[in-house]
Tab-separated table of C-alpha atoms in Angstrom:
chain	number	residue	atom	x	y	z
A	1	MET	CA	12.751	24.686	-8.422
A	2	GLY	CA	16.304	24.946	-7.180
A	3	THR	CA	19.103	22.656	-8.213
A	4	ARG	CA	21.271	21.150	-5.497
A	5	ASP	CA	25.003	21.052	-6.110
A	6	SER	CA	26.206	19.586	-2.797
A	7	PRO	CA	27.531	16.021	-2.920
A	8	GLY	CA	24.987	13.382	-1.945
A	9	GLU	CA	22.021	15.640	-2.665
A	10	LYS	CA	19.519	15.330	-5.464
A	11	PRO	CA	18.052	18.094	-7.660
A	12	ASP	CA	14.492	19.017	-6.729
A	13	SER	CA	13.433	18.565	-10.360
A	14	ALA	CA	14.658	14.953	-10.327
A	15	VAL	CA	12.733	14.229	-7.120
A	16	VAL	CA	9.559	15.736	-8.588
A	17	ARG	CA	9.989	13.778	-11.816
A	18	ASP	CA	10.391	10.486	-9.994
A	19	ALA	CA	7.491	11.212	-7.648
A	20	LEU	CA	5.161	12.174	-10.481
A	21	GLY	CA	6.139	9.046	-12.373
A	22	VAL	CA	5.049	6.870	-9.472
A	23	GLY	CA	1.938	8.940	-8.767
A	24	VAL	CA	0.682	8.833	-12.340
A	25	ALA	CA	1.562	5.183	-12.979
A	26	VAL	CA	-0.155	3.920	-9.839
A	27	GLY	CA	-2.943	6.481	-9.859
A	28	LEU	CA	-4.256	5.175	-13.160
A	29	SER	CA	-4.997	1.810	-11.533
A	30	GLY	CA	-7.767	3.553	-9.608
A	31	PHE	CA	-9.838	2.995	-12.733
A	32	ALA	CA	-9.510	-0.760	-12.199
A	33	PHE	CA	-10.624	-0.380	-8.609
A	34	GLY	CA	-13.641	1.695	-9.617
A	35	VAL	CA	-14.693	-0.889	-12.179
A	36	THR	CA	-14.120	-3.801	-9.802
A	37	ALA	CA	-15.966	-2.202	-6.902
A	38	ALA	CA	-18.955	-1.155	-8.988
A	39	GLY	CA	-19.006	-4.537	-10.715
A	40	GLY	CA	-18.971	-6.178	-7.277
A	41	GLY	CA	-22.170	-4.447	-6.208
A	42	LEU	CA	-21.009	-1.185	-4.606
A	43	THR	CA	-22.674	2.058	-5.619
A	44	VAL	CA	-20.679	4.859	-7.204
A	45	ALA	CA	-20.893	6.826	-3.941
A	46	GLN	CA	-19.643	3.885	-1.866
A	47	THR	CA	-16.816	3.216	-4.309
A	48	CYS	CA	-15.656	6.837	-4.271
A	49	ALA	CA	-15.970	7.048	-0.482
A	50	LEU	CA	-13.597	4.110	-0.123
A	51	SER	CA	-10.961	5.819	-2.234
A	52	LEU	CA	-11.414	9.197	-0.556
A	53	LEU	CA	-11.383	7.941	3.024
A	54	VAL	CA	-9.451	4.657	3.001
A	55	PHE	CA	-6.945	5.372	0.201
A	56	THR	CA	-4.831	2.241	0.465
A	57	GLY	CA	-5.185	0.331	-2.777
A	58	ALA	CA	-4.362	-3.234	-1.709
A	59	SER	CA	-6.802	-3.026	1.206
A	60	GLN	CA	-9.516	-1.603	-1.025
A	61	PHE	CA	-9.108	-4.388	-3.568
A	62	ALA	CA	-9.094	-6.986	-0.780
A	63	LEU	CA	-12.325	-5.596	0.641
A	64	VAL	CA	-14.297	-5.462	-2.600
A	65	GLY	CA	-12.827	-8.791	-3.745
A	66	ALA	CA	-13.997	-10.554	-0.590
A	67	LEU	CA	-17.431	-8.935	-0.795
A	68	ALA	CA	-17.796	-9.865	-4.464
A	69	ALA	CA	-16.909	-13.474	-3.598
A	70	GLY	CA	-19.735	-13.567	-1.071
A	71	GLY	CA	-17.606	-13.105	2.018
A	72	ASN	CA	-18.943	-11.837	5.330
A	73	PRO	CA	-18.676	-8.009	5.474
A	74	PHE	CA	-16.941	-8.134	8.853
A	75	THR	CA	-14.410	-10.704	7.640
A	76	ALA	CA	-13.812	-8.696	4.478
A	77	ALA	CA	-13.309	-5.524	6.521
A	78	ALA	CA	-10.952	-7.331	8.906
A	79	GLY	CA	-8.827	-8.583	6.026
A	80	ALA	CA	-8.625	-5.081	4.574
A	81	PHE	CA	-7.763	-3.690	7.996
A	82	PHE	CA	-4.847	-6.045	8.521
A	83	LEU	CA	-3.480	-5.235	5.089
A	84	GLY	CA	-3.702	-1.553	5.982
A	85	VAL	CA	-1.919	-1.978	9.329
A	86	ARG	CA	1.411	-1.914	7.492
A	87	ASN	CA	0.869	1.802	6.910
A	88	ALA	CA	1.152	2.397	10.662
A	89	PHE	CA	4.677	0.969	10.589
A	90	TYR	CA	5.496	3.111	7.567
A	91	GLY	CA	4.314	6.112	9.553
A	92	LEU	CA	6.744	5.431	12.382
A	93	ARG	CA	9.680	5.633	10.003
A	94	LEU	CA	8.356	8.514	7.918
A	95	SER	CA	7.638	10.637	10.999
A	96	GLN	CA	11.371	10.646	11.705
A	97	LEU	CA	12.372	11.421	8.139
A	98	LEU	CA	9.745	14.082	7.421
A	99	ALA	CA	9.783	15.790	10.844
A	100	LEU	CA	6.606	17.673	9.941
A	101	PRO	CA	4.956	20.262	12.209
A	102	ARG	CA	2.482	18.687	14.633
A	103	ALA	CA	-0.504	20.451	13.039
A	104	VAL	CA	0.290	18.970	9.603
A	105	ARG	CA	0.804	15.349	10.682
A	106	PRO	CA	-2.883	14.268	10.752
A	107	PHE	CA	-3.296	15.405	7.139
A	108	ALA	CA	-0.023	13.821	6.008
A	109	ALA	CA	-1.058	10.523	7.616
A	110	GLN	CA	-3.696	10.075	4.890
A	111	TRP	CA	-0.898	9.797	2.341
A	112	VAL	CA	1.231	7.262	4.224
A	113	ILE	CA	1.001	4.327	1.809
A	114	ASP	CA	3.333	1.968	-0.054
A	115	GLU	CA	4.129	4.353	-2.901
A	116	THR	CA	4.818	7.503	-0.860
A	117	THR	CA	6.948	5.485	1.548
A	118	ALA	CA	8.968	3.917	-1.275
A	119	VAL	CA	9.657	7.295	-2.883
A	120	ALA	CA	10.456	9.006	0.429
A	121	LEU	CA	12.864	6.301	1.583
A	122	ALA	CA	14.754	6.532	-1.705
A	123	GLN	CA	15.702	10.187	-1.109
A	124	PRO	CA	19.078	11.286	0.290
A	125	THR	CA	18.052	14.412	2.226
A	126	ARG	CA	15.149	15.600	4.362
A	127	ARG	CA	14.227	18.219	1.786
A	128	ALA	CA	14.092	15.573	-0.942
A	129	VAL	CA	12.099	13.260	1.349
A	130	ARG	CA	9.485	15.954	1.926
A	131	ILE	CA	9.249	16.827	-1.761
A	132	GLY	CA	9.032	13.187	-2.816
A	133	PHE	CA	6.403	12.366	-0.215
A	134	THR	CA	4.271	15.437	-0.971
A	135	VAL	CA	4.370	15.205	-4.762
A	136	THR	CA	3.744	11.457	-4.769
A	137	GLY	CA	0.911	11.744	-2.258
A	138	ALA	CA	-0.814	14.691	-3.943
A	139	SER	CA	-0.595	13.366	-7.496
A	140	LEU	CA	-1.574	9.830	-6.519
A	141	TYR	CA	-4.480	10.889	-4.301
A	142	ALA	CA	-5.921	13.199	-6.959
A	143	LEU	CA	-5.514	10.774	-9.850
A	144	TRP	CA	-6.590	7.678	-7.895
A	145	ASN	CA	-9.848	9.316	-6.843
A	146	LEU	CA	-10.526	10.730	-10.297
A	147	THR	CA	-9.968	7.388	-12.011
A	148	THR	CA	-11.978	5.595	-9.313
A	149	LEU	CA	-14.948	7.784	-10.213
A	150	LEU	CA	-14.440	7.216	-13.943
A	151	GLY	CA	-14.113	3.470	-13.430
A	152	ALA	CA	-17.255	3.257	-11.311
A	153	LEU	CA	-19.236	5.267	-13.848
A	154	GLY	CA	-17.907	3.201	-16.743
A	155	ALA	CA	-18.468	-0.213	-15.124
A	156	GLU	CA	-21.794	-0.721	-16.873
A	157	ALA	CA	-20.349	0.176	-20.265
A	158	ILE	CA	-17.536	-2.365	-19.839
A	159	GLY	CA	-19.945	-5.182	-19.031
A	160	ASP	CA	-18.484	-8.284	-17.395
A	161	THR	CA	-15.631	-6.830	-15.310
A	162	ASP	CA	-14.262	-10.274	-14.406
A	163	ALA	CA	-13.574	-11.016	-18.069
A	164	TRP	CA	-11.201	-8.048	-18.255
A	165	GLY	CA	-9.162	-9.148	-15.236
A	166	LEU	CA	-9.028	-5.590	-13.920
A	167	ASP	CA	-9.278	-6.789	-10.328
A	168	ALA	CA	-5.685	-8.005	-10.653
A	169	ALA	CA	-4.299	-4.525	-11.390
A	170	GLY	CA	-4.143	-3.374	-7.768
A	171	PRO	CA	-2.451	-6.485	-6.375
A	172	ALA	CA	-0.043	-6.455	-9.336
A	173	VAL	CA	1.052	-2.907	-8.488
A	174	PHE	CA	1.438	-3.865	-4.832
A	175	LEU	CA	3.623	-6.853	-5.735
A	176	ALA	CA	5.757	-4.727	-8.025
A	177	LEU	CA	6.499	-2.378	-5.124
A	178	LEU	CA	7.012	-5.239	-2.681
A	179	ALA	CA	9.410	-7.297	-4.796
A	180	PRO	CA	12.468	-4.995	-4.421
A	181	MET	CA	12.060	-5.138	-0.627
A	182	LEU	CA	12.488	-8.923	-0.490
A	183	LYS	CA	16.257	-8.726	-0.201
A	184	GLY	CA	16.907	-10.734	2.954
A	185	THR	CA	16.211	-14.312	3.950
A	186	VAL	CA	13.670	-13.272	6.593
A	187	GLU	CA	11.643	-11.145	4.166
A	188	ARG	CA	11.604	-13.892	1.548
A	189	THR	CA	10.626	-16.517	4.101
A	190	VAL	CA	7.734	-14.386	5.360
A	191	ALA	CA	6.510	-13.759	1.807
A	192	ALA	CA	6.760	-17.441	0.851
A	193	LEU	CA	4.946	-18.622	3.989
A	194	ALA	CA	2.214	-16.017	3.495
A	195	VAL	CA	1.667	-17.192	-0.085
A	196	VAL	CA	1.477	-20.829	1.006
A	197	LEU	CA	-0.991	-20.053	3.791
A	198	GLY	CA	-3.147	-17.778	1.651
A	199	LEU	CA	-3.386	-20.031	-1.380
A	200	GLY	CA	-3.547	-23.255	0.617
A	201	LEU	CA	-6.459	-22.102	2.748
A	202	LEU	CA	-8.336	-20.384	-0.078
A	203	PRO	CA	-10.442	-23.468	-0.989
A	204	VAL	CA	-11.410	-24.299	2.603
A	205	LEU	CA	-11.974	-20.975	4.372
A	206	PRO	CA	-14.599	-18.255	3.736
A	207	ALA	CA	-13.668	-15.384	1.428
A	208	GLY	CA	-11.500	-12.828	3.182
A	209	THR	CA	-10.311	-15.227	5.900
A	210	PRO	CA	-7.163	-16.641	4.202
A	211	VAL	CA	-5.521	-13.208	4.147
A	212	LEU	CA	-6.054	-12.949	7.902
A	213	VAL	CA	-4.295	-16.249	8.462
A	214	ALA	CA	-1.529	-15.305	6.013
A	215	ALA	CA	-0.811	-12.248	8.178
A	216	LEU	CA	0.467	-14.662	10.850
A	217	ALA	CA	3.464	-15.476	8.634
A	218	ALA	CA	5.478	-12.491	9.857
A	219	PRO	CA	5.201	-13.130	13.625
A	220	ALA	CA	5.714	-16.869	13.080
A	221	VAL	CA	8.952	-16.377	11.146
A	222	LEU	CA	10.233	-13.743	13.582
A	223	TRP	CA	9.464	-16.018	16.533
A	224	ALA	CA	11.297	-18.925	14.895
A	225	ARG	CA	14.257	-16.676	14.093
A	226	GLY	CA	14.415	-15.375	17.653
A	227	ARG	CA	14.253	-18.883	19.071
A	228	ARG	CA	17.061	-20.048	16.801
A	229	GLY	CA	19.140	-17.065	17.837
A	230	ARG	CA	18.697	-17.890	21.525
A	231	GLU	CA	19.657	-21.515	20.932
A	232	ASP	CA	22.772	-20.486	19.011
A	233	ALA	CA	23.764	-18.153	21.854
A	234	ARG	CA	23.800	-20.991	24.391
């Protein structure tokens, strides 16, 4: 791989190293998902299908967590869907940065997730963005699906999956990626309100429903901010 000497550019080897680091670190948590899903009642085939086709860790954990807690399948699926909607917004930004050929975009869309977006946005040039996105996506997709299979197959050997706390691995990774993005007052307010809504409604609403209500935090805060801005402009 070539080394870039121009100011502001980054060596290809450094981009690959960073991308592989993220892909391997996060990909290993697929084992926790496989164990959690199988322990929650899904078959090995269903568990692997979720990772192959859905491939958005937080949504997958939300779905199997709600199902394991006895939630309605439609409510659980809705909660997972709303968590996955964020990837559509990532895609809008990444489409500009990657500028991929039209024929490649449907395949690249499968890899538009938190980790690939974080790595891509950290790169200084389009070449580095493409390398970071591709290496992160390929390594993470391969390892996540492999460890999902291993986790599902090993669920019985582990025994009581709840006792190991493996269901917290996925959300923990998601929070670790989210934390650096909470730089502004608006972002922190949205996160705080979402936590209050989610945890506060957890004891009173069916499993999977609190996350749907928590999703209203973003539009509520943005509406309040817009209203305050209009009042200040008067």
